[in-house]
Amino acid sequence: MNRRTLLKALGGTAVASFVSLSRTSSAADGGRELKIAVQDLKNTLEPLREPALSAERIYFNIFDSLLDYDPTSGKLRPSLANAWRRVDDRTLEVDLRRDVQFHSGQELTADDVVFSFGAERMFNSKNAGYGTGISNFGGLASVQVVGPNTVRFVTKDPDPILEHRLAGQASQIISAKDYLGAGSYDAWSTKVIGTGPYKLDLLKAGEFVRLSAHGQYWGGVPSYNSLTFRLARDTSARIAGLLAKEYDIITDVPPDQIATISKNPGFEVLGGPVNNIRMVMFDPSDPILNDRHLRLALCSAIDYQTIVSQLWNNKTTTTDGFQFKEFGELFVSDAGAPKFDLDKAKQLLSKSKYHGEELTYRIMPDYYPLQIATAEVLQQMWAAAGINVKVEVNETWALVQRQPGRQIFDLSSTMWYPDPVGYLVQIWGERGPIQKTWTGWKNDEFNRLGRIVETSLNVSERKAAVAGMLKIMTEEDPTAAPLHFLAQFYGASNGVQWRPNRRTWMDFKPVRSA
């Protein structure tokens, strides 16, 4: 397979499992407000600044990218760009759709695209979203206007999946005039303006976010007049609100509460596993957890299948390590995942410098379904191996991440597009948040292999590098244990026709054919 053929094939890679269910409500549901209760609500909606699940479920309806995925075939399709072509293995040109309006009434231009990927917003080290920009688009050499409606992307090295980057996280297009008019990055982050089917109407920090329909949306008529995402942290309060018809949809229903909702006429539970791995993290910057034998012991002491079967009632599955079947020909079938082996855990512990010191496991209450129950089970599993862990409940992510003392904590990580770069490199690589923000973990060999995966056009070479990265993550130098695929369940009134899919955000965009 030559380079051009490979690049063409990657540009049309199928990702049907992203969209296994109908993704949006029908027009017949229109004309009213849809009320959604959520377990967490961020105070800003700038995609670069807020890569968390609780923010992306909202802002993907505010913004569009140049490309996106067809809900039926799962292949890349036009969005704000109505055509694209490879010039060479480092250069991609896109032609913009005409007559697209931002929520402010400004018309989309090629200059807006250049600005969206430019130094002022994406690569300004003073901005809170700098790390996300670098992680996703740090390989860009330039973005240039080459015609009234044509933009050229040039990368520093060959990039086999640039098309997928333009449909993924951090690729949202903004208005340069509206961004600059906001006065500052912080001000913009609370008053974001995009081209999507819904525009930000009101953000009341700690209470709710209300979106209203964008009447000039290029992709069709939005199904609802407005969407209101209201904070209700307590699971029981969300369920009670749903059954009392205060909410139309509630997020993050634990599996043990599915029957509570389903047994009531007029209500149902939707959803299932998504393209995200729920993990428990070990920070090797801590002087105790710096010992890789201890981290390997922590991984081996976990009975992954018991967590899935006993806590989740088999409504999700264990993982194949840190990878997804959507990797296609780059999926490493014999890579293996961490396995429960209590004897091995004890042997590894005997090789470590650990002498019974208390480790702190910080969690937030019910940010993830079954979070407290999972933490308590893990605490018992580690105790059986001789590892002393204290569970500490914190109310905010900032408290979980505070230093000194960050040792063990919960996290999940999303596959942004169907290629190892969209997960292993983007999340775990040298420019990604695991190494830059969330832990003190770094592995030079892992990063060397990541550069091969990110720039090589040889499938065999890329797959071998992926296998090496996975081995480091599970057998040699772990910084996390992949507990299971995250499952997202929603309680809903039977009158709501919206359906979730394998992606992690709530997609209310109108169905379109092109």
Short mmCIF file of C-alpha atoms in Angstrom, two decimals:
data_model
loop_
_atom_site.label_atom_id
_atom_site.label_comp_id
_atom_site.label_asym_id
_atom_site.label_seq_id
_atom_site.Cartn_x
_atom_site.Cartn_y
_atom_site.Cartn_z
CA MET A 1 0.00 0.00 0.00
CA ASN A 2 1.55 3.33 -1.04
CA ARG A 3 1.40 6.49 1.04
CA ARG A 4 -1.45 8.15 -0.86
CA THR A 5 -3.57 4.99 -0.70
CA LEU A 6 -2.94 4.67 3.03
CA LEU A 7 -3.85 8.29 3.68
CA LYS A 8 -7.03 7.95 1.64
CA ALA A 9 -8.00 4.81 3.53
CA LEU A 10 -7.42 6.43 6.88
CA GLY A 11 -9.51 9.41 5.84
CA GLY A 12 -12.48 7.11 5.37
CA THR A 13 -11.94 4.80 8.32
CA ALA A 14 -15.23 3.45 9.61
CA VAL A 15 -16.13 4.15 13.21
CA ALA A 16 -19.63 2.73 13.23
CA SER A 17 -19.43 1.70 16.87
CA PHE A 18 -19.31 5.41 17.77
CA VAL A 19 -22.90 5.69 16.66
CA SER A 20 -24.59 2.37 17.24
CA LEU A 21 -27.91 4.02 18.13
CA SER A 22 -29.96 6.81 16.59
CA ARG A 23 -28.26 9.93 17.79
CA THR A 24 -30.90 12.61 18.02
CA SER A 25 -34.55 13.30 18.66
CA SER A 26 -37.05 13.77 15.88
CA ALA A 27 -38.52 17.07 14.74
CA ALA A 28 -41.85 15.94 16.15
CA ASP A 29 -40.46 16.54 19.65
CA GLY A 30 -39.69 20.17 18.90
CA GLY A 31 -41.18 23.32 20.31
CA ARG A 32 -40.31 22.87 23.97
CA GLU A 33 -37.54 22.89 26.51
CA LEU A 34 -35.68 19.67 27.23
CA LYS A 35 -34.61 19.52 30.88
CA ILE A 36 -31.56 17.40 31.73
CA ALA A 37 -30.20 16.76 35.23
CA VAL A 38 -26.45 16.17 35.36
CA GLN A 39 -24.09 14.96 38.07
CA ASP A 40 -21.48 17.65 37.38
CA LEU A 41 -21.44 21.05 35.71
CA LYS A 42 -18.40 23.03 34.68
CA ASN A 43 -18.26 26.80 34.99
CA THR A 44 -16.76 27.32 31.54
CA LEU A 45 -17.51 25.83 28.11
CA GLU A 46 -14.34 26.51 26.11
CA PRO A 47 -13.46 23.07 24.62
CA LEU A 48 -9.72 23.60 25.05
CA ARG A 49 -10.18 24.47 28.69
CA GLU A 50 -12.73 21.81 29.64
CA PRO A 51 -11.96 18.35 28.16
CA ALA A 52 -14.05 16.72 30.93
CA LEU A 53 -17.05 14.50 30.11
CA SER A 54 -19.39 16.81 32.02
CA ALA A 55 -18.49 19.76 29.78
CA GLU A 56 -18.20 18.03 26.42
CA ARG A 57 -21.74 16.62 26.70
CA ILE A 58 -22.86 20.26 26.40
CA TYR A 59 -20.42 22.12 24.18
CA PHE A 60 -20.39 19.63 21.32
CA ASN A 61 -23.88 21.01 20.62
CA ILE A 62 -22.59 24.60 20.61
CA PHE A 63 -19.69 24.09 18.22
CA ASP A 64 -18.96 22.39 14.91
CA SER A 65 -15.67 21.09 13.55
CA LEU A 66 -14.44 21.00 9.97
CA LEU A 67 -15.26 17.28 9.73
CA ASP A 68 -17.38 14.87 11.74
CA TYR A 69 -18.66 11.28 11.62
CA ASP A 70 -21.68 10.05 9.72
CA PRO A 71 -24.18 8.61 12.24
CA THR A 72 -25.06 5.67 10.00
CA SER A 73 -21.82 4.56 8.36
CA GLY A 74 -19.46 5.98 10.98
CA LYS A 75 -17.18 7.35 8.26
CA LEU A 76 -15.71 10.81 8.17
CA ARG A 77 -18.00 13.27 6.43
CA PRO A 78 -18.15 17.00 5.69
CA SER A 79 -19.16 19.43 8.41
CA LEU A 80 -17.97 23.05 8.23
CA ALA A 81 -15.66 21.83 5.46
CA ASN A 82 -17.61 20.42 2.52
CA ALA A 83 -14.54 18.93 0.84
CA TRP A 84 -10.97 17.98 1.73
CA ARG A 85 -7.97 16.53 -0.04
CA ARG A 86 -4.44 15.38 0.70
CA VAL A 87 -1.71 17.32 -1.03
CA ASP A 88 1.00 15.12 0.47
CA ASP A 89 1.65 13.23 3.71
CA ARG A 90 2.14 16.50 5.60
CA THR A 91 -0.43 18.72 3.89
CA LEU A 92 -4.23 18.74 3.87
CA GLU A 93 -6.51 21.32 2.25
CA VAL A 94 -10.15 21.90 3.18
CA ASP A 95 -12.86 23.87 1.37
CA LEU A 96 -15.32 25.62 3.67
CA ARG A 97 -19.06 25.42 3.45
CA ARG A 98 -20.53 28.77 2.43
CA ASP A 99 -23.19 30.81 4.24
CA VAL A 100 -22.47 29.42 7.71
CA GLN A 101 -23.34 31.80 10.54
CA PHE A 102 -21.98 31.96 14.05
CA HIS A 103 -24.48 32.51 16.84
CA SER A 104 -23.49 36.19 16.83
CA GLY A 105 -24.52 36.56 13.19
CA GLN A 106 -20.92 36.69 11.95
CA GLU A 107 -20.30 34.64 8.80
CA LEU A 108 -17.71 31.86 8.96
CA THR A 109 -14.52 32.70 7.06
CA ALA A 110 -11.20 31.03 6.37
CA ASP A 111 -9.61 33.52 8.78
CA ASP A 112 -11.81 32.14 11.60
CA VAL A 113 -10.44 28.65 10.94
CA VAL A 114 -6.85 29.88 11.03
CA PHE A 115 -7.55 31.79 14.26
CA SER A 116 -9.16 28.73 15.88
CA PHE A 117 -5.87 26.83 15.48
CA GLY A 118 -3.66 29.86 16.11
CA ALA A 119 -1.27 31.15 18.74
CA GLU A 120 -3.67 33.59 20.39
CA ARG A 121 -6.15 30.92 21.50
CA MET A 122 -4.82 27.38 21.04
CA PHE A 123 -1.09 27.81 21.62
CA ASN A 124 -1.00 30.61 24.17
CA SER A 125 0.80 29.15 27.17
CA LYS A 126 -1.00 31.61 29.47
CA ASN A 127 -4.40 30.16 28.59
CA ALA A 128 -5.90 27.33 30.64
CA GLY A 129 -6.52 25.32 27.47
CA TYR A 130 -2.90 25.34 26.29
CA GLY A 131 -2.26 21.72 27.28
CA THR A 132 -5.29 20.46 25.36
CA GLY A 133 -4.21 22.38 22.28
CA ILE A 134 -0.67 21.01 22.42
CA SER A 135 -1.89 17.47 23.03
CA ASN A 136 -4.19 17.48 20.01
CA PHE A 137 -2.49 19.80 17.53
CA GLY A 138 1.08 20.24 18.73
CA GLY A 139 2.23 18.64 15.47
CA LEU A 140 0.94 21.49 13.31
CA ALA A 141 3.55 23.53 11.50
CA SER A 142 1.12 26.05 10.00
CA VAL A 143 -2.50 26.75 9.11
CA GLN A 144 -2.86 29.03 6.11
CA VAL A 145 -5.58 30.75 4.10
CA VAL A 146 -4.94 29.82 0.47
CA GLY A 147 -8.22 31.03 -1.04
CA PRO A 148 -11.45 32.79 -0.06
CA ASN A 149 -12.87 29.54 1.28
CA THR A 150 -9.82 27.26 1.39
CA VAL A 151 -7.50 26.51 4.31
CA ARG A 152 -4.27 24.50 4.21
CA PHE A 153 -3.00 22.50 7.20
CA VAL A 154 0.70 21.61 7.22
CA THR A 155 2.20 19.31 9.87
CA LYS A 156 5.78 19.11 11.09
CA ASP A 157 5.97 15.38 10.35
CA PRO A 158 3.83 13.00 8.30
CA ASP A 159 0.45 12.69 10.01
CA PRO A 160 -1.60 9.66 8.92
CA ILE A 161 -4.70 10.74 10.83
CA LEU A 162 -4.90 14.52 10.41
CA GLU A 163 -8.41 14.18 8.98
CA HIS A 164 -9.56 12.50 12.18
CA ARG A 165 -7.97 15.21 14.30
CA LEU A 166 -10.17 17.74 12.49
CA ALA A 167 -13.26 15.83 13.69
CA GLY A 168 -12.06 15.25 17.25
CA GLN A 169 -11.47 16.98 20.54
CA ALA A 170 -10.15 20.59 20.38
CA SER A 171 -11.03 20.92 16.67
CA GLN A 172 -14.05 23.18 17.22
CA ILE A 173 -14.15 26.34 15.11
CA ILE A 174 -14.73 29.72 16.75
CA SER A 175 -15.25 33.29 15.55
CA ALA A 176 -12.10 35.39 15.75
CA LYS A 177 -14.09 38.62 16.09
CA ASP A 178 -16.26 37.28 18.92
CA TYR A 179 -13.28 35.81 20.76
CA LEU A 180 -11.34 39.07 20.63
CA GLY A 181 -14.47 41.03 21.50
CA ALA A 182 -14.85 39.08 24.74
CA GLY A 183 -11.77 40.89 26.06
CA SER A 184 -9.97 37.93 27.60
CA TYR A 185 -9.69 34.16 27.42
CA ASP A 186 -11.44 33.82 30.78
CA ALA A 187 -14.34 36.01 29.69
CA TRP A 188 -14.65 34.11 26.41
CA SER A 189 -14.73 30.80 28.27
CA THR A 190 -18.06 31.72 29.90
CA LYS A 191 -19.61 33.34 26.81
CA VAL A 192 -18.59 30.97 24.03
CA ILE A 193 -19.96 31.37 20.51
CA GLY A 194 -19.95 28.67 17.84
CA THR A 195 -21.83 27.61 14.73
CA GLY A 196 -23.66 24.63 16.26
CA PRO A 197 -27.40 23.98 16.48
CA TYR A 198 -27.61 25.44 19.99
CA LYS A 199 -26.18 28.69 21.35
CA LEU A 200 -25.27 29.53 24.90
CA ASP A 201 -28.15 31.46 26.45
CA LEU A 202 -27.21 31.52 30.12
CA LEU A 203 -24.52 29.91 32.27
CA LYS A 204 -25.18 30.22 35.99
CA ALA A 205 -22.16 28.76 37.75
CA GLY A 206 -22.96 25.85 40.01
CA GLU A 207 -26.63 25.76 38.97
CA PHE A 208 -27.45 25.33 35.28
CA VAL A 209 -26.55 25.95 31.65
CA ARG A 210 -29.30 26.87 29.19
CA LEU A 211 -28.86 26.59 25.44
CA SER A 212 -31.33 27.94 22.88
CA ALA A 213 -31.87 26.86 19.30
CA HIS A 214 -29.75 28.53 16.61
CA GLY A 215 -32.34 29.42 13.99
CA GLN A 216 -29.76 29.88 11.24
CA TYR A 217 -28.04 26.55 11.77
CA TRP A 218 -26.62 25.33 8.47
CA GLY A 219 -27.30 21.65 9.29
CA GLY A 220 -31.08 21.76 9.74
CA VAL A 221 -33.70 22.76 12.28
CA PRO A 222 -32.83 21.95 15.92
CA SER A 223 -35.33 19.60 17.54
CA TYR A 224 -35.92 21.62 20.70
CA ASN A 225 -36.33 25.30 21.45
CA SER A 226 -33.91 24.97 24.34
CA LEU A 227 -31.82 22.54 26.35
CA THR A 228 -31.29 23.11 30.07
CA PHE A 229 -28.58 21.15 31.89
CA ARG A 230 -29.21 21.48 35.64
CA LEU A 231 -26.80 20.37 38.34
CA ALA A 232 -28.10 17.62 40.66
CA ARG A 233 -25.09 15.90 42.18
CA ASP A 234 -27.02 13.39 44.27
CA THR A 235 -28.11 10.28 42.36
CA SER A 236 -31.30 9.81 44.35
CA ALA A 237 -32.26 13.45 43.80
CA ARG A 238 -31.85 13.05 40.04
CA ILE A 239 -33.98 9.91 40.01
CA ALA A 240 -36.67 11.51 42.18
CA GLY A 241 -36.71 14.55 39.89
CA LEU A 242 -37.11 12.38 36.82
CA LEU A 243 -39.99 10.40 38.28
CA ALA A 244 -41.63 13.65 39.40
CA LYS A 245 -41.29 14.91 35.80
CA GLU A 246 -39.04 17.79 36.83
CA TYR A 247 -36.50 16.46 34.33
CA ASP A 248 -36.85 14.81 30.94
CA ILE A 249 -33.44 13.09 31.09
CA ILE A 250 -31.02 12.36 33.90
CA THR A 251 -27.38 11.31 33.47
CA ASP A 252 -25.19 8.76 35.23
CA VAL A 253 -27.72 6.23 36.45
CA PRO A 254 -25.91 3.48 38.40
CA PRO A 255 -26.70 -0.08 37.27
CA ASP A 256 -28.29 -0.92 40.61
CA GLN A 257 -30.86 1.85 40.04
CA ILE A 258 -31.92 0.87 36.52
CA ALA A 259 -34.85 -1.20 37.80
CA THR A 260 -35.95 1.66 40.07
CA ILE A 261 -36.60 3.75 36.96
CA SER A 262 -37.67 1.06 34.49
CA LYS A 263 -40.45 -0.33 36.70
CA ASN A 264 -42.28 2.99 36.51
CA PRO A 265 -44.64 3.34 33.52
CA GLY A 266 -43.61 6.17 31.24
CA PHE A 267 -39.88 5.95 31.94
CA GLU A 268 -36.95 4.03 30.52
CA VAL A 269 -33.18 3.68 30.89
CA LEU A 270 -30.95 4.22 27.87
CA GLY A 271 -27.27 3.77 27.16
CA GLY A 272 -24.41 1.36 27.79
CA PRO A 273 -20.62 1.19 27.43
CA VAL A 274 -18.95 4.13 25.67
CA ASN A 275 -15.54 4.69 24.11
CA ASN A 276 -13.96 5.56 27.41
CA ILE A 277 -11.97 3.58 29.97
CA ARG A 278 -12.65 4.00 33.67
CA MET A 279 -9.35 3.84 35.57
CA VAL A 280 -7.72 4.16 38.94
CA MET A 281 -4.51 6.20 38.80
CA PHE A 282 -1.23 5.83 40.70
CA ASP A 283 0.99 8.89 40.81
CA PRO A 284 4.68 7.90 40.57
CA SER A 285 5.76 11.40 41.57
CA ASP A 286 4.83 10.33 45.09
CA PRO A 287 7.91 8.97 46.92
CA ILE A 288 6.12 5.73 47.87
CA LEU A 289 4.38 5.11 44.54
CA ASN A 290 7.58 5.85 42.67
CA ASP A 291 8.29 2.12 43.16
CA ARG A 292 7.05 0.36 40.00
CA HIS A 293 6.83 -2.98 41.81
CA LEU A 294 4.27 -1.46 44.18
CA ARG A 295 2.26 -0.08 41.24
CA LEU A 296 2.39 -3.47 39.52
CA ALA A 297 1.20 -5.09 42.75
CA LEU A 298 -1.72 -2.64 42.98
CA CYS A 299 -2.75 -3.63 39.44
CA SER A 300 -2.41 -7.39 40.05
CA ALA A 301 -4.45 -7.25 43.27
CA ILE A 302 -7.58 -6.02 41.46
CA ASP A 303 -10.21 -8.60 40.52
CA TYR A 304 -11.46 -6.78 37.42
CA GLN A 305 -14.14 -9.31 36.49
CA THR A 306 -15.66 -9.23 39.97
CA ILE A 307 -16.07 -5.46 39.73
CA VAL A 308 -17.85 -5.85 36.39
CA SER A 309 -20.06 -8.76 37.41
CA GLN A 310 -20.87 -7.91 41.02
CA LEU A 311 -21.02 -4.11 40.94
CA TRP A 312 -22.05 -3.51 37.33
CA ASN A 313 -24.23 -6.61 36.88
CA ASN A 314 -22.31 -7.29 33.64
CA LYS A 315 -23.71 -4.15 32.04
CA THR A 316 -20.21 -3.26 30.94
CA THR A 317 -17.07 -5.30 30.26
CA THR A 318 -13.43 -5.44 31.21
CA THR A 319 -10.98 -3.94 28.74
CA ASP A 320 -8.30 -5.33 26.44
CA GLY A 321 -5.77 -3.22 28.23
CA PHE A 322 -5.57 0.41 27.18
CA GLN A 323 -6.99 -0.05 23.70
CA PHE A 324 -10.24 -0.26 21.74
CA LYS A 325 -11.45 -2.60 19.00
CA GLU A 326 -11.99 0.54 16.91
CA PHE A 327 -8.21 0.64 16.42
CA GLY A 328 -8.95 -1.85 13.62
CA GLU A 329 -5.82 -3.35 12.11
CA LEU A 330 -3.77 -1.66 14.83
CA PHE A 331 -5.61 -3.48 17.63
CA VAL A 332 -3.14 -5.80 19.37
CA SER A 333 -5.15 -8.94 20.12
CA ASP A 334 -2.47 -10.62 22.23
CA ALA A 335 -1.44 -7.54 24.21
CA GLY A 336 -3.43 -8.60 27.22
CA ALA A 337 -4.84 -6.57 30.07
CA PRO A 338 -3.78 -6.53 33.70
CA LYS A 339 -4.99 -9.75 35.29
CA PHE A 340 -6.06 -10.52 38.82
CA ASP A 341 -3.37 -12.61 40.50
CA LEU A 342 -3.19 -12.22 44.26
CA ASP A 343 -0.09 -14.40 44.64
CA LYS A 344 1.70 -12.34 41.99
CA ALA A 345 0.64 -9.14 43.76
CA LYS A 346 2.20 -10.39 47.00
CA GLN A 347 5.39 -11.42 45.19
CA LEU A 348 5.68 -8.01 43.55
CA LEU A 349 5.07 -6.36 46.90
CA SER A 350 7.94 -8.36 48.42
CA LYS A 351 10.25 -6.93 45.73
CA SER A 352 9.17 -3.38 46.50
CA LYS A 353 10.31 -0.95 49.16
CA TYR A 354 6.78 -0.74 50.54
CA HIS A 355 6.50 -1.45 54.28
CA GLY A 356 2.83 -1.00 55.06
CA GLU A 357 2.64 2.80 54.79
CA GLU A 358 -0.90 4.16 54.46
CA LEU A 359 -1.72 5.26 50.92
CA THR A 360 -4.50 7.78 50.32
CA TYR A 361 -7.11 7.11 47.63
CA ARG A 362 -8.95 10.34 46.87
CA ILE A 363 -12.37 10.18 45.22
CA MET A 364 -15.30 12.46 44.50
CA PRO A 365 -18.75 11.27 45.60
CA ASP A 366 -20.58 9.81 42.61
CA TYR A 367 -18.82 11.74 39.86
CA TYR A 368 -18.67 8.29 38.27
CA PRO A 369 -21.45 5.76 38.83
CA LEU A 370 -20.71 3.45 41.77
CA GLN A 371 -17.62 5.47 42.62
CA ILE A 372 -17.78 5.04 46.38
CA ALA A 373 -18.74 1.36 46.15
CA THR A 374 -15.88 0.72 43.70
CA ALA A 375 -13.39 2.49 45.96
CA GLU A 376 -14.44 0.40 48.94
CA VAL A 377 -14.11 -2.83 46.96
CA LEU A 378 -10.66 -1.82 45.70
CA GLN A 379 -9.62 -0.96 49.24
CA GLN A 380 -10.51 -4.51 50.35
CA MET A 381 -8.75 -6.12 47.36
CA TRP A 382 -5.57 -4.19 48.07
CA ALA A 383 -5.77 -5.07 51.77
CA ALA A 384 -5.85 -8.77 50.82
CA ALA A 385 -2.49 -8.27 49.13
CA GLY A 386 -1.06 -6.42 52.12
CA ILE A 387 -1.46 -2.85 50.81
CA ASN A 388 -2.87 -0.35 53.29
CA VAL A 389 -5.16 2.17 51.54
CA LYS A 390 -7.38 4.86 53.07
CA VAL A 391 -10.33 6.17 51.02
CA GLU A 392 -10.73 9.94 51.28
CA VAL A 393 -13.85 11.63 49.86
CA ASN A 394 -13.34 15.10 48.37
CA GLU A 395 -16.00 17.48 47.06
CA THR A 396 -14.06 18.92 44.12
CA TRP A 397 -11.54 17.84 41.50
CA ALA A 398 -9.14 20.53 42.73
CA LEU A 399 -9.08 18.86 46.15
CA VAL A 400 -8.46 15.45 44.58
CA GLN A 401 -5.53 16.84 42.61
CA ARG A 402 -3.98 18.96 45.35
CA GLN A 403 -0.34 18.53 46.19
CA PRO A 404 1.40 17.33 48.25
CA GLY A 405 -0.29 14.03 48.93
CA ARG A 406 -1.77 13.04 45.58
CA GLN A 407 -1.29 9.27 45.42
CA ILE A 408 -4.29 7.28 44.13
CA PHE A 409 -7.36 8.77 42.41
CA ASP A 410 -10.06 8.03 39.84
CA LEU A 411 -10.04 9.06 36.20
CA SER A 412 -11.49 8.07 32.85
CA SER A 413 -10.08 8.62 29.37
CA THR A 414 -11.84 8.86 26.02
CA MET A 415 -10.80 7.57 22.62
CA TRP A 416 -11.32 10.64 20.49
CA TYR A 417 -11.00 8.92 17.13
CA PRO A 418 -10.49 5.33 15.96
CA ASP A 419 -6.72 5.17 15.98
CA PRO A 420 -4.11 4.65 18.72
CA VAL A 421 -3.05 8.27 18.29
CA GLY A 422 -6.54 9.30 19.40
CA TYR A 423 -5.96 7.58 22.73
CA LEU A 424 -2.47 6.27 23.51
CA VAL A 425 -0.64 9.29 22.15
CA GLN A 426 -3.17 12.03 22.73
CA ILE A 427 -4.02 11.08 26.33
CA TRP A 428 -0.90 9.23 27.52
CA GLY A 429 1.84 10.64 25.28
CA GLU A 430 4.49 13.23 25.98
CA ARG A 431 2.14 16.13 25.07
CA GLY A 432 -0.90 14.56 26.75
CA PRO A 433 -2.58 15.30 30.09
CA ILE A 434 -1.38 12.15 31.87
CA GLN A 435 2.24 13.24 31.65
CA LYS A 436 1.63 16.99 31.67
CA THR A 437 -1.05 17.39 34.34
CA TRP A 438 -2.61 14.40 36.02
CA THR A 439 0.40 12.39 37.19
CA GLY A 440 4.16 12.60 37.41
CA TRP A 441 4.51 9.58 35.12
CA LYS A 442 6.95 9.71 32.21
CA ASN A 443 8.53 6.92 30.19
CA ASP A 444 11.08 7.75 27.50
CA GLU A 445 10.63 4.49 25.59
CA PHE A 446 6.86 4.92 25.61
CA ASN A 447 7.29 8.40 24.15
CA ARG A 448 9.71 7.16 21.48
CA LEU A 449 7.21 4.53 20.39
CA GLY A 450 4.43 7.11 20.47
CA ARG A 451 6.29 9.25 17.96
CA ILE A 452 6.41 6.26 15.61
CA VAL A 453 2.68 5.66 15.96
CA GLU A 454 1.98 9.33 15.33
CA THR A 455 4.17 9.84 12.26
CA SER A 456 4.78 6.52 10.52
CA LEU A 457 2.74 5.54 7.44
CA ASN A 458 3.77 1.89 7.73
CA VAL A 459 0.99 -0.17 9.34
CA SER A 460 3.27 -2.94 10.59
CA GLU A 461 5.68 -0.47 12.13
CA ARG A 462 2.83 1.38 13.81
CA LYS A 463 1.29 -1.81 15.21
CA ALA A 464 4.59 -2.98 16.65
CA ALA A 465 5.00 0.37 18.35
CA VAL A 466 1.45 0.15 19.76
CA ALA A 467 2.25 -3.31 21.18
CA GLY A 468 5.34 -1.90 22.85
CA MET A 469 3.40 0.97 24.39
CA LEU A 470 0.74 -1.36 25.77
CA LYS A 471 3.39 -3.64 27.29
CA ILE A 472 4.96 -0.70 29.10
CA MET A 473 1.57 0.41 30.44
CA THR A 474 0.54 -2.99 31.80
CA GLU A 475 3.67 -5.10 32.39
CA GLU A 476 6.58 -2.76 33.03
CA ASP A 477 5.77 0.72 34.25
CA PRO A 478 2.05 1.21 34.97
CA THR A 479 0.54 4.44 36.19
CA ALA A 480 -3.07 3.21 36.04
CA ALA A 481 -5.27 0.15 36.19
CA PRO A 482 -8.04 -0.03 33.53
CA LEU A 483 -11.02 -1.18 35.59
CA HIS A 484 -13.58 -1.47 32.78
CA PHE A 485 -15.17 0.39 29.91
CA LEU A 486 -17.12 3.30 31.29
CA ALA A 487 -20.86 2.81 30.91
CA GLN A 488 -23.20 5.78 30.72
CA PHE A 489 -26.84 5.15 31.54
CA TYR A 490 -29.55 7.78 31.22
CA GLY A 491 -33.02 7.81 32.74
CA ALA A 492 -35.57 9.32 30.37
CA SER A 493 -39.23 9.97 29.91
CA ASN A 494 -40.75 7.75 27.23
CA GLY A 495 -41.71 10.89 25.31
CA VAL A 496 -38.06 11.69 24.62
CA GLN A 497 -36.86 10.25 21.33
CA TRP A 498 -33.20 11.14 21.80
CA ARG A 499 -30.88 8.14 21.99
CA PRO A 500 -27.26 7.98 23.19
CA ASN A 501 -24.41 6.41 21.26
CA ARG A 502 -20.89 5.12 21.88
CA ARG A 503 -19.50 8.62 22.09
CA THR A 504 -19.42 10.33 25.46
CA TRP A 505 -21.33 13.50 24.66
CA MET A 506 -25.07 14.09 24.31
CA ASP A 507 -25.66 14.68 20.61
CA PHE A 508 -28.69 16.86 19.84
CA LYS A 509 -27.60 17.89 16.35
CA PRO A 510 -30.24 17.51 13.62
CA VAL A 511 -29.96 14.45 11.41
CA ARG A 512 -28.63 15.40 7.98
CA SER A 513 -27.74 13.51 4.84
CA ALA A 514 -24.56 15.40 3.92
#
